[in-house]
mmCIF file of N, CA and C in Angstrom:
data_model
loop_
_atom_site.group_PDB
_atom_site.id
_atom_site.type_symbol
_atom_site.label_atom_id
_atom_site.label_comp_id
_atom_site.label_asym_id
_atom_site.label_seq_id
_atom_site.Cartn_x
_atom_site.Cartn_y
_atom_site.Cartn_z
ATOM 1 N N MET A 1 -103.431 -35.352 124.668
ATOM 2 C CA MET A 1 -104.241 -34.817 124.021
ATOM 3 C C MET A 1 -105.425 -34.837 124.334
ATOM 4 N N LYS A 2 -106.170 -33.494 124.533
ATOM 5 C CA LYS A 2 -107.295 -33.663 125.111
ATOM 6 C C LYS A 2 -108.461 -34.268 123.711
ATOM 7 N N ARG A 3 -109.752 -35.352 124.109
ATOM 8 C CA ARG A 3 -110.858 -35.551 123.217
ATOM 9 C C ARG A 3 -111.749 -34.778 123.220
ATOM 10 N N GLU A 4 -112.515 -34.543 122.036
ATOM 11 C CA GLU A 4 -113.770 -34.046 121.860
ATOM 12 C C GLU A 4 -114.723 -35.044 122.766
ATOM 13 N N ALA A 5 -116.269 -34.674 123.308
ATOM 14 C CA ALA A 5 -116.887 -35.119 124.097
ATOM 15 C C ALA A 5 -117.415 -36.299 122.506
ATOM 16 N N GLY A 6 -118.090 -37.173 122.743
ATOM 17 C CA GLY A 6 -119.024 -37.584 121.799
ATOM 18 C C GLY A 6 -118.576 -38.510 120.497
ATOM 19 N N ILE A 7 -117.334 -38.527 120.980
ATOM 20 C CA ILE A 7 -116.431 -39.106 119.760
ATOM 21 C C ILE A 7 -117.577 -40.756 119.347
ATOM 22 N N ASP A 8 -117.791 -40.645 118.139
ATOM 23 C CA ASP A 8 -118.182 -41.969 117.776
ATOM 24 C C ASP A 8 -117.509 -42.700 116.869
ATOM 25 N N VAL A 9 -117.016 -44.181 116.569
ATOM 26 C CA VAL A 9 -116.801 -45.369 115.641
ATOM 27 C C VAL A 9 -117.747 -45.733 115.378
ATOM 28 N N LEU A 10 -118.024 -46.019 114.140
ATOM 29 C CA LEU A 10 -119.005 -47.183 113.559
ATOM 30 C C LEU A 10 -118.064 -48.180 112.972
ATOM 31 N N LEU A 11 -118.370 -49.059 113.902
ATOM 32 C CA LEU A 11 -117.109 -50.761 113.558
ATOM 33 C C LEU A 11 -118.167 -51.610 112.720
ATOM 34 N N VAL A 12 -117.895 -51.670 111.409
ATOM 35 C CA VAL A 12 -118.522 -52.572 110.355
ATOM 36 C C VAL A 12 -118.122 -53.713 110.515
ATOM 37 N N GLU A 13 -118.343 -54.968 111.219
ATOM 38 C CA GLU A 13 -117.270 -56.066 111.259
ATOM 39 C C GLU A 13 -118.506 -57.254 111.104
ATOM 40 N N ASP A 14 -118.289 -58.363 110.860
ATOM 41 C CA ASP A 14 -118.970 -59.727 110.531
ATOM 42 C C ASP A 14 -118.465 -60.644 111.692
ATOM 43 N N SER A 15 -117.053 -60.254 112.162
ATOM 44 C CA SER A 15 -116.641 -61.251 113.051
ATOM 45 C C SER A 15 -116.753 -61.144 114.132
ATOM 46 N N GLU A 16 -117.347 -61.920 114.896
ATOM 47 C CA GLU A 16 -117.175 -61.536 116.427
ATOM 48 C C GLU A 16 -116.239 -61.528 116.672
ATOM 49 N N CYS A 17 -115.006 -62.146 116.847
ATOM 50 C CA CYS A 17 -113.988 -62.221 117.354
ATOM 51 C C CYS A 17 -113.214 -60.886 117.282
ATOM 52 N N ASP A 18 -113.173 -60.549 115.987
ATOM 53 C CA ASP A 18 -112.808 -59.441 115.255
ATOM 54 C C ASP A 18 -113.393 -58.460 116.088
ATOM 55 N N ALA A 19 -114.461 -58.289 116.107
ATOM 56 C CA ALA A 19 -115.688 -57.201 116.653
ATOM 57 C C ALA A 19 -115.144 -56.640 118.055
ATOM 58 N N GLU A 20 -115.071 -58.069 118.681
ATOM 59 C CA GLU A 20 -114.607 -57.860 120.107
ATOM 60 C C GLU A 20 -113.596 -57.126 120.912
ATOM 61 N N LEU A 21 -112.425 -57.751 119.984
ATOM 62 C CA LEU A 21 -110.960 -57.279 120.107
ATOM 63 C C LEU A 21 -111.181 -55.908 119.900
ATOM 64 N N ALA A 22 -111.793 -55.503 118.972
ATOM 65 C CA ALA A 22 -111.763 -53.768 118.277
ATOM 66 C C ALA A 22 -112.253 -53.085 119.530
ATOM 67 N N MET A 23 -113.055 -53.533 119.772
ATOM 68 C CA MET A 23 -114.493 -52.813 120.951
ATOM 69 C C MET A 23 -113.647 -52.696 122.205
ATOM 70 N N ARG A 24 -112.987 -53.528 122.585
ATOM 71 C CA ARG A 24 -112.540 -54.278 123.667
ATOM 72 C C ARG A 24 -111.061 -52.943 123.419
ATOM 73 N N THR A 25 -110.412 -52.889 122.642
ATOM 74 C CA THR A 25 -109.035 -51.995 122.478
ATOM 75 C C THR A 25 -109.620 -50.625 122.814
ATOM 76 N N LEU A 26 -111.091 -50.412 122.104
ATOM 77 C CA LEU A 26 -111.084 -48.731 122.041
ATOM 78 C C LEU A 26 -111.499 -48.373 123.794
ATOM 79 N N ARG A 27 -112.293 -49.554 123.927
ATOM 80 C CA ARG A 27 -112.680 -49.623 125.712
ATOM 81 C C ARG A 27 -111.294 -49.234 126.517
ATOM 82 N N ARG A 28 -110.134 -49.996 126.368
ATOM 83 C CA ARG A 28 -109.121 -50.070 127.371
ATOM 84 C C ARG A 28 -108.280 -49.028 126.908
ATOM 85 N N GLN A 29 -108.059 -48.108 125.585
ATOM 86 C CA GLN A 29 -107.370 -47.398 125.485
ATOM 87 C C GLN A 29 -108.098 -46.077 126.060
ATOM 88 N N GLN A 30 -109.292 -45.837 125.805
ATOM 89 C CA GLN A 30 -110.256 -44.678 125.692
ATOM 90 C C GLN A 30 -110.004 -44.071 124.549
ATOM 91 N N LEU A 31 -110.074 -44.770 123.554
ATOM 92 C CA LEU A 31 -110.324 -43.828 122.220
ATOM 93 C C LEU A 31 -111.312 -43.502 121.779
ATOM 94 N N ALA A 32 -112.630 -43.741 122.061
ATOM 95 C CA ALA A 32 -113.762 -43.638 121.886
ATOM 96 C C ALA A 32 -114.718 -43.764 123.038
ATOM 97 N N ASP A 33 -115.753 -42.298 122.763
ATOM 98 C CA ASP A 33 -116.825 -42.607 123.758
ATOM 99 C C ASP A 33 -117.374 -43.482 123.615
ATOM 100 N N ARG A 34 -117.981 -43.606 122.365
ATOM 101 C CA ARG A 34 -119.114 -44.772 121.801
ATOM 102 C C ARG A 34 -119.057 -45.384 120.997
ATOM 103 N N VAL A 35 -118.698 -46.676 120.643
ATOM 104 C CA VAL A 35 -118.504 -47.445 119.457
ATOM 105 C C VAL A 35 -120.213 -48.237 119.350
ATOM 106 N N VAL A 36 -120.516 -48.196 117.780
ATOM 107 C CA VAL A 36 -121.601 -49.047 117.449
ATOM 108 C C VAL A 36 -121.158 -49.674 116.466
ATOM 109 N N HIS A 37 -121.668 -51.163 117.010
ATOM 110 C CA HIS A 37 -120.982 -51.986 116.076
ATOM 111 C C HIS A 37 -122.174 -52.683 115.301
ATOM 112 N N VAL A 38 -122.079 -53.209 114.023
ATOM 113 C CA VAL A 38 -122.968 -53.730 112.915
ATOM 114 C C VAL A 38 -122.532 -54.503 112.025
ATOM 115 N N VAL A 39 -123.147 -55.593 112.041
ATOM 116 C CA VAL A 39 -122.690 -56.859 111.589
ATOM 117 C C VAL A 39 -122.828 -57.494 109.796
ATOM 118 N N ASP A 40 -123.501 -56.147 109.353
ATOM 119 C CA ASP A 40 -123.565 -56.538 108.073
ATOM 120 C C ASP A 40 -123.219 -55.497 107.561
ATOM 121 N N GLY A 41 -123.135 -55.036 105.906
ATOM 122 C CA GLY A 41 -123.177 -54.160 105.107
ATOM 123 C C GLY A 41 -124.656 -53.527 105.132
ATOM 124 N N GLN A 42 -125.580 -53.968 105.009
ATOM 125 C CA GLN A 42 -127.469 -53.677 104.826
ATOM 126 C C GLN A 42 -127.186 -52.910 106.194
ATOM 127 N N MET A 43 -126.884 -53.618 107.734
ATOM 128 C CA MET A 43 -127.106 -53.067 108.783
ATOM 129 C C MET A 43 -126.603 -51.404 108.602
ATOM 130 N N ALA A 44 -125.175 -51.486 107.815
ATOM 131 C CA ALA A 44 -124.396 -50.325 108.103
ATOM 132 C C ALA A 44 -125.280 -49.082 107.301
ATOM 133 N N LEU A 45 -125.762 -49.533 105.901
ATOM 134 C CA LEU A 45 -126.286 -48.961 105.310
ATOM 135 C C LEU A 45 -127.793 -48.265 105.912
ATOM 136 N N ASP A 46 -128.189 -49.106 106.412
ATOM 137 C CA ASP A 46 -129.873 -49.028 107.502
ATOM 138 C C ASP A 46 -129.442 -47.676 108.201
ATOM 139 N N TRP A 47 -128.177 -48.322 108.905
ATOM 140 C CA TRP A 47 -127.839 -47.118 110.296
ATOM 141 C C TRP A 47 -127.495 -45.726 109.831
ATOM 142 N N PHE A 48 -127.083 -45.684 108.270
ATOM 143 C CA PHE A 48 -127.011 -43.905 107.746
ATOM 144 C C PHE A 48 -128.009 -43.733 107.337
ATOM 145 N N PHE A 49 -128.610 -44.885 106.267
ATOM 146 C CA PHE A 49 -129.662 -43.768 105.118
ATOM 147 C C PHE A 49 -131.062 -44.447 105.721
ATOM 148 N N GLY A 50 -131.406 -45.437 106.556
ATOM 149 C CA GLY A 50 -132.553 -45.983 106.591
ATOM 150 C C GLY A 50 -133.549 -44.970 107.526
ATOM 151 N N PRO A 51 -134.761 -45.788 107.490
ATOM 152 C CA PRO A 51 -135.994 -44.494 108.014
ATOM 153 C C PRO A 51 -135.286 -44.242 109.599
ATOM 154 N N SER A 52 -134.154 -44.428 110.409
ATOM 155 C CA SER A 52 -134.237 -44.101 111.414
ATOM 156 C C SER A 52 -132.631 -43.698 111.311
ATOM 157 N N GLY A 53 -131.752 -43.745 110.229
ATOM 158 C CA GLY A 53 -130.995 -42.878 110.239
ATOM 159 C C GLY A 53 -130.801 -41.402 109.811
ATOM 160 N N GLY A 54 -130.007 -40.985 109.501
ATOM 161 C CA GLY A 54 -129.525 -39.444 108.954
ATOM 162 C C GLY A 54 -129.512 -38.687 110.089
ATOM 163 N N ALA A 55 -129.123 -39.337 111.084
ATOM 164 C CA ALA A 55 -129.174 -38.531 112.181
ATOM 165 C C ALA A 55 -127.783 -38.681 112.740
ATOM 166 N N HIS A 56 -127.298 -40.415 112.154
ATOM 167 C CA HIS A 56 -125.498 -40.380 112.492
ATOM 168 C C HIS A 56 -124.866 -39.796 111.986
ATOM 169 N N HIS A 57 -123.832 -39.397 112.754
ATOM 170 C CA HIS A 57 -122.594 -38.927 112.331
ATOM 171 C C HIS A 57 -121.208 -39.464 112.906
ATOM 172 N N PRO A 58 -121.145 -40.412 112.462
ATOM 173 C CA PRO A 58 -119.778 -40.565 113.597
ATOM 174 C C PRO A 58 -118.292 -39.779 112.891
ATOM 175 N N LYS A 59 -117.603 -39.986 113.444
ATOM 176 C CA LYS A 59 -116.413 -39.594 113.134
ATOM 177 C C LYS A 59 -115.310 -40.282 113.022
ATOM 178 N N LEU A 60 -115.720 -42.010 112.611
ATOM 179 C CA LEU A 60 -114.886 -42.654 112.095
ATOM 180 C C LEU A 60 -115.292 -43.802 111.325
ATOM 181 N N VAL A 61 -115.469 -44.391 110.380
ATOM 182 C CA VAL A 61 -115.976 -45.846 110.327
ATOM 183 C C VAL A 61 -114.795 -46.528 109.844
ATOM 184 N N LEU A 62 -114.813 -47.821 110.918
ATOM 185 C CA LEU A 62 -113.709 -48.578 110.482
ATOM 186 C C LEU A 62 -114.886 -49.789 109.639
ATOM 187 N N LEU A 63 -114.299 -50.224 108.601
ATOM 188 C CA LEU A 63 -115.253 -51.063 107.061
ATOM 189 C C LEU A 63 -114.264 -52.246 107.045
ATOM 190 N N ASP A 64 -114.918 -53.189 107.644
ATOM 191 C CA ASP A 64 -114.405 -54.620 107.042
ATOM 192 C C ASP A 64 -114.888 -54.701 105.308
ATOM 193 N N LEU A 65 -114.393 -55.473 104.144
ATOM 194 C CA LEU A 65 -115.034 -55.713 103.343
ATOM 195 C C LEU A 65 -116.112 -56.605 102.528
ATOM 196 N N LYS A 66 -115.364 -57.857 103.084
ATOM 197 C CA LYS A 66 -115.845 -59.195 102.692
ATOM 198 C C LYS A 66 -117.517 -59.218 104.167
ATOM 199 N N LEU A 67 -118.729 -58.675 103.576
ATOM 200 C CA LEU A 67 -119.456 -58.701 104.662
ATOM 201 C C LEU A 67 -121.133 -59.253 103.971
ATOM 202 N N PRO A 68 -121.995 -59.510 104.661
ATOM 203 C CA PRO A 68 -122.996 -60.228 104.173
ATOM 204 C C PRO A 68 -123.830 -59.434 103.659
ATOM 205 N N LYS A 69 -124.519 -59.444 103.118
ATOM 206 C CA LYS A 69 -125.840 -58.710 102.494
ATOM 207 C C LYS A 69 -125.369 -57.744 101.325
ATOM 208 N N ALA A 70 -124.660 -56.504 101.958
ATOM 209 C CA ALA A 70 -124.290 -56.077 101.112
ATOM 210 C C ALA A 70 -122.554 -55.761 101.350
ATOM 211 N N ASP A 71 -121.825 -55.959 100.585
ATOM 212 C CA ASP A 71 -119.997 -56.239 100.890
ATOM 213 C C ASP A 71 -119.599 -54.395 101.297
ATOM 214 N N GLY A 72 -118.565 -54.355 101.802
ATOM 215 C CA GLY A 72 -117.838 -53.212 102.257
ATOM 216 C C GLY A 72 -117.881 -52.137 100.824
ATOM 217 N N LEU A 73 -117.513 -52.231 99.874
ATOM 218 C CA LEU A 73 -117.382 -51.687 98.391
ATOM 219 C C LEU A 73 -118.517 -51.135 98.061
ATOM 220 N N GLU A 74 -119.658 -51.902 98.279
ATOM 221 C CA GLU A 74 -121.022 -51.410 98.500
ATOM 222 C C GLU A 74 -121.605 -50.171 99.206
ATOM 223 N N VAL A 75 -120.803 -50.509 100.840
ATOM 224 C CA VAL A 75 -121.206 -49.361 101.932
ATOM 225 C C VAL A 75 -119.866 -48.279 101.406
ATOM 226 N N LEU A 76 -118.996 -48.073 101.096
ATOM 227 C CA LEU A 76 -118.572 -47.320 100.942
ATOM 228 C C LEU A 76 -118.753 -46.328 99.555
ATOM 229 N N GLY A 77 -119.023 -46.984 98.664
ATOM 230 C CA GLY A 77 -119.779 -46.245 97.964
ATOM 231 C C GLY A 77 -120.760 -45.420 97.647
ATOM 232 N N ALA A 78 -121.448 -46.094 98.683
ATOM 233 C CA ALA A 78 -123.089 -45.426 99.053
ATOM 234 C C ALA A 78 -122.362 -43.734 100.313
ATOM 235 N N LEU A 79 -121.684 -44.248 100.982
ATOM 236 C CA LEU A 79 -121.086 -43.676 101.616
ATOM 237 C C LEU A 79 -120.394 -42.100 101.195
ATOM 238 N N ARG A 80 -120.184 -42.382 100.176
ATOM 239 C CA ARG A 80 -119.402 -41.439 99.435
ATOM 240 C C ARG A 80 -120.349 -40.831 98.082
ATOM 241 N N SER A 81 -121.357 -41.396 97.812
ATOM 242 C CA SER A 81 -122.162 -40.687 97.265
ATOM 243 C C SER A 81 -123.090 -39.719 97.714
ATOM 244 N N HIS A 82 -123.443 -39.674 99.100
ATOM 245 C CA HIS A 82 -124.183 -38.747 99.634
ATOM 246 C C HIS A 82 -123.299 -37.807 100.254
ATOM 247 N N GLU A 83 -123.910 -36.321 99.692
ATOM 248 C CA GLU A 83 -123.400 -35.480 100.497
ATOM 249 C C GLU A 83 -122.911 -35.416 101.768
ATOM 250 N N SER A 84 -123.965 -35.993 102.526
ATOM 251 C CA SER A 84 -123.863 -36.061 103.992
ATOM 252 C C SER A 84 -122.431 -36.625 104.710
ATOM 253 N N THR A 85 -122.296 -37.743 103.904
ATOM 254 C CA THR A 85 -121.287 -38.517 104.404
ATOM 255 C C THR A 85 -119.555 -38.738 103.347
ATOM 256 N N ARG A 86 -119.867 -37.881 102.618
ATOM 257 C CA ARG A 86 -118.813 -37.825 102.146
ATOM 258 C C ARG A 86 -117.585 -38.303 102.344
ATOM 259 N N SER A 87 -117.946 -36.768 103.142
ATOM 260 C CA SER A 87 -116.138 -36.590 103.833
ATOM 261 C C SER A 87 -115.604 -37.020 105.157
ATOM 262 N N LEU A 88 -116.677 -38.060 105.491
ATOM 263 C CA LEU A 88 -116.649 -39.020 106.732
ATOM 264 C C LEU A 88 -115.196 -39.745 106.613
ATOM 265 N N PRO A 89 -114.480 -39.810 107.416
ATOM 266 C CA PRO A 89 -113.191 -40.912 107.276
ATOM 267 C C PRO A 89 -113.516 -42.142 107.169
ATOM 268 N N VAL A 90 -113.218 -43.176 106.192
ATOM 269 C CA VAL A 90 -113.339 -44.550 106.141
ATOM 270 C C VAL A 90 -112.297 -45.161 105.951
ATOM 271 N N VAL A 91 -111.942 -46.048 107.153
ATOM 272 C CA VAL A 91 -110.668 -46.797 107.209
ATOM 273 C C VAL A 91 -111.020 -48.272 107.014
ATOM 274 N N VAL A 92 -110.701 -48.688 105.867
ATOM 275 C CA VAL A 92 -110.913 -50.009 105.345
ATOM 276 C C VAL A 92 -109.807 -51.030 106.388
ATOM 277 N N LEU A 93 -110.733 -51.496 107.198
ATOM 278 C CA LEU A 93 -109.789 -53.099 107.700
ATOM 279 C C LEU A 93 -110.394 -54.354 107.686
ATOM 280 N N THR A 94 -109.302 -54.922 106.588
ATOM 281 C CA THR A 94 -109.995 -56.125 105.921
ATOM 282 C C THR A 94 -108.518 -57.080 105.969
ATOM 283 N N SER A 95 -109.183 -58.316 105.625
ATOM 284 C CA SER A 95 -108.028 -59.577 105.463
ATOM 285 C C SER A 95 -107.802 -59.837 104.139
ATOM 286 N N SER A 96 -108.358 -58.955 103.307
ATOM 287 C CA SER A 96 -107.894 -59.564 101.458
ATOM 288 C C SER A 96 -106.878 -58.381 101.523
ATOM 289 N N MET A 97 -105.716 -59.364 100.955
ATOM 290 C CA MET A 97 -104.501 -59.067 100.182
ATOM 291 C C MET A 97 -104.483 -58.578 98.669
ATOM 292 N N GLU A 98 -105.962 -58.625 97.884
ATOM 293 C CA GLU A 98 -105.848 -58.729 96.671
ATOM 294 C C GLU A 98 -105.830 -56.920 96.442
ATOM 295 N N ASP A 99 -104.933 -56.623 95.317
ATOM 296 C CA ASP A 99 -104.752 -55.781 94.491
ATOM 297 C C ASP A 99 -105.934 -54.746 94.258
ATOM 298 N N ARG A 100 -107.018 -55.946 93.481
ATOM 299 C CA ARG A 100 -108.291 -55.172 93.449
ATOM 300 C C ARG A 100 -109.163 -54.432 94.282
ATOM 301 N N ASP A 101 -109.197 -55.181 95.655
ATOM 302 C CA ASP A 101 -109.923 -54.628 96.371
ATOM 303 C C ASP A 101 -109.187 -53.461 97.093
ATOM 304 N N LEU A 102 -107.596 -53.661 97.100
ATOM 305 C CA LEU A 102 -106.914 -52.293 97.335
ATOM 306 C C LEU A 102 -107.604 -51.109 96.699
ATOM 307 N N ARG A 103 -107.225 -51.698 95.069
ATOM 308 C CA ARG A 103 -107.493 -50.594 94.031
ATOM 309 C C ARG A 103 -109.202 -49.853 93.940
ATOM 310 N N ASN A 104 -109.985 -50.886 94.357
ATOM 311 C CA ASN A 104 -111.235 -50.614 94.390
ATOM 312 C C ASN A 104 -111.469 -49.663 95.479
ATOM 313 N N CYS A 105 -111.057 -49.565 96.625
ATOM 314 C CA CYS A 105 -111.477 -49.109 97.717
ATOM 315 C C CYS A 105 -110.923 -47.820 97.501
ATOM 316 N N TYR A 106 -109.718 -47.459 97.125
ATOM 317 C CA TYR A 106 -109.150 -45.906 97.069
ATOM 318 C C TYR A 106 -109.637 -45.781 95.579
ATOM 319 N N ARG A 107 -110.189 -46.314 95.083
ATOM 320 C CA ARG A 107 -111.112 -45.277 93.520
ATOM 321 C C ARG A 107 -112.555 -44.815 94.355
ATOM 322 N N LEU A 108 -112.693 -45.644 94.923
ATOM 323 C CA LEU A 108 -114.222 -45.157 95.570
ATOM 324 C C LEU A 108 -114.448 -44.272 96.776
ATOM 325 N N GLY A 109 -112.279 -43.802 97.525
ATOM 326 C CA GLY A 109 -112.694 -42.917 98.404
ATOM 327 C C GLY A 109 -112.306 -43.320 99.608
ATOM 328 N N ALA A 110 -111.573 -44.534 99.807
ATOM 329 C CA ALA A 110 -111.498 -44.908 100.948
ATOM 330 C C ALA A 110 -110.231 -43.809 101.774
ATOM 331 N N ASN A 111 -110.339 -43.716 102.977
ATOM 332 C CA ASN A 111 -109.071 -42.863 102.995
ATOM 333 C C ASN A 111 -108.078 -43.269 103.736
ATOM 334 N N SER A 112 -108.343 -44.756 104.145
ATOM 335 C CA SER A 112 -107.321 -46.259 104.428
ATOM 336 C C SER A 112 -107.191 -47.180 104.005
ATOM 337 N N TYR A 113 -106.621 -48.095 103.708
ATOM 338 C CA TYR A 113 -106.527 -49.656 103.628
ATOM 339 C C TYR A 113 -105.632 -50.277 103.915
ATOM 340 N N VAL A 114 -106.023 -50.738 105.229
ATOM 341 C CA VAL A 114 -105.284 -51.543 106.219
ATOM 342 C C VAL A 114 -105.637 -53.266 106.187
ATOM 343 N N VAL A 115 -104.615 -54.092 105.673
ATOM 344 C CA VAL A 115 -104.997 -55.502 106.076
ATOM 345 C C VAL A 115 -104.597 -55.951 107.484
ATOM 346 N N LYS A 116 -105.658 -57.077 108.368
ATOM 347 C CA LYS A 116 -105.795 -56.848 109.491
ATOM 348 C C LYS A 116 -105.013 -57.761 109.548
ATOM 349 N N PRO A 117 -103.989 -57.522 111.053
ATOM 350 C CA PRO A 117 -102.750 -58.453 111.271
ATOM 351 C C PRO A 117 -103.453 -59.326 111.641
ATOM 352 N N THR A 118 -102.820 -60.620 112.229
ATOM 353 C CA THR A 118 -103.413 -62.014 111.831
ATOM 354 C C THR A 118 -103.413 -62.406 113.764
ATOM 355 N N SER A 119 -102.109 -61.822 114.323
ATOM 356 C CA SER A 119 -101.922 -61.884 115.789
ATOM 357 C C SER A 119 -102.711 -60.924 116.536
ATOM 358 N N PHE A 120 -103.294 -61.438 117.716
ATOM 359 C CA PHE A 120 -104.336 -60.719 118.952
ATOM 360 C C PHE A 120 -103.752 -59.192 118.988
ATOM 361 N N ASP A 121 -102.440 -59.301 119.850
ATOM 362 C CA ASP A 121 -101.588 -58.047 119.946
ATOM 363 C C ASP A 121 -101.402 -57.395 118.942
ATOM 364 N N ASP A 122 -101.640 -57.767 117.215
ATOM 365 C CA ASP A 122 -101.249 -56.807 116.576
ATOM 366 C C ASP A 122 -102.097 -56.542 115.963
ATOM 367 N N TYR A 123 -103.226 -57.162 116.283
ATOM 368 C CA TYR A 123 -104.518 -56.574 115.445
ATOM 369 C C TYR A 123 -104.913 -55.418 116.728
ATOM 370 N N CYS A 124 -104.651 -55.781 117.992
ATOM 371 C CA CYS A 124 -105.238 -54.421 118.831
ATOM 372 C C CYS A 124 -104.412 -53.387 118.613
ATOM 373 N N ALA A 125 -103.102 -53.469 118.381
ATOM 374 C CA ALA A 125 -101.899 -52.022 118.363
ATOM 375 C C ALA A 125 -102.840 -51.492 116.852
ATOM 376 N N ALA A 126 -103.082 -52.305 115.802
ATOM 377 C CA ALA A 126 -103.420 -51.698 114.359
ATOM 378 C C ALA A 126 -104.404 -50.852 115.072
ATOM 379 N N VAL A 127 -105.661 -51.202 115.209
ATOM 380 C CA VAL A 127 -107.170 -50.454 115.952
ATOM 381 C C VAL A 127 -106.423 -49.219 116.670
ATOM 382 N N ALA A 128 -105.832 -49.424 117.681
ATOM 383 C CA ALA A 128 -105.440 -48.471 118.502
ATOM 384 C C ALA A 128 -104.726 -47.312 117.830
ATOM 385 N N GLU A 129 -103.625 -47.963 116.979
ATOM 386 C CA GLU A 129 -103.005 -46.806 116.011
ATOM 387 C C GLU A 129 -104.012 -46.031 115.059
ATOM 388 N N LEU A 130 -104.627 -46.645 114.470
ATOM 389 C CA LEU A 130 -105.447 -46.439 113.454
ATOM 390 C C LEU A 130 -106.962 -44.965 114.140
ATOM 391 N N THR A 131 -107.603 -45.766 115.024
ATOM 392 C CA THR A 131 -108.237 -44.887 115.748
ATOM 393 C C THR A 131 -107.304 -43.881 116.064
ATOM 394 N N ARG A 132 -106.556 -43.622 116.780
ATOM 395 C CA ARG A 132 -105.981 -42.582 117.650
ATOM 396 C C ARG A 132 -105.267 -41.682 116.462
ATOM 397 N N TYR A 133 -105.167 -41.833 115.194
ATOM 398 C CA TYR A 133 -104.925 -40.975 114.232
ATOM 399 C C TYR A 133 -106.037 -40.229 113.544
ATOM 400 N N TRP A 134 -106.813 -41.231 113.245
ATOM 401 C CA TRP A 134 -107.977 -40.284 112.634
ATOM 402 C C TRP A 134 -108.869 -39.778 113.539
ATOM 403 N N LEU A 135 -108.923 -39.956 114.751
ATOM 404 C CA LEU A 135 -109.883 -39.509 116.102
ATOM 405 C C LEU A 135 -108.994 -38.051 116.644
ATOM 406 N N LEU A 136 -107.324 -38.426 116.904
ATOM 407 C CA LEU A 136 -107.107 -37.630 117.998
ATOM 408 C C LEU A 136 -105.931 -36.633 116.887
ATOM 409 N N LEU A 137 -105.432 -37.190 115.977
ATOM 410 C CA LEU A 137 -104.164 -36.378 115.432
ATOM 411 C C LEU A 137 -104.528 -35.979 113.915
ATOM 412 N N ASN A 138 -105.637 -36.352 113.403
ATOM 413 C CA ASN A 138 -105.747 -35.915 112.023
ATOM 414 C C ASN A 138 -106.804 -34.794 112.266
ATOM 415 N N LYS A 139 -106.272 -33.609 111.673
ATOM 416 C CA LYS A 139 -107.084 -32.346 111.907
ATOM 417 C C LYS A 139 -108.225 -32.668 110.118
ATOM 418 N N LYS A 140 -109.389 -31.568 111.005
ATOM 419 C CA LYS A 140 -110.758 -31.879 109.950
ATOM 420 C C LYS A 140 -111.215 -30.858 110.194
ATOM 421 N N ASP A 141 -111.367 -30.352 108.785
ATOM 422 C CA ASP A 141 -112.633 -29.215 109.751
ATOM 423 C C ASP A 141 -114.071 -28.999 109.804
#
């Protein structure tokens, strides 16, 4: 399957270990041409809506929930409240198994909610499968 040029993934993840695994997987699998990693929710909000933001339109956001400065629910709510980011695919990739978090994410418009696998191999496989689906298989106008 042919990929479009310039595919971007915004990875919003405060765990350096999880972020490195995700980025390594995306590079190794050649699933994204460019991956941007931010380490907290405020950085994600600034990336989209700050003074230098607005021009950023990644094809996919992989969003952790438990983030410093602004949590993932805040980021998701902001993305869904702005016309320019409303239809952006947002996959919540979190360690939270709380029903409340799951319900809140879908209520706010998450496209998917995935609990992070605890093993190295399963985590890498999940990141690859999610990204492959949203960037290559899912059709969007």
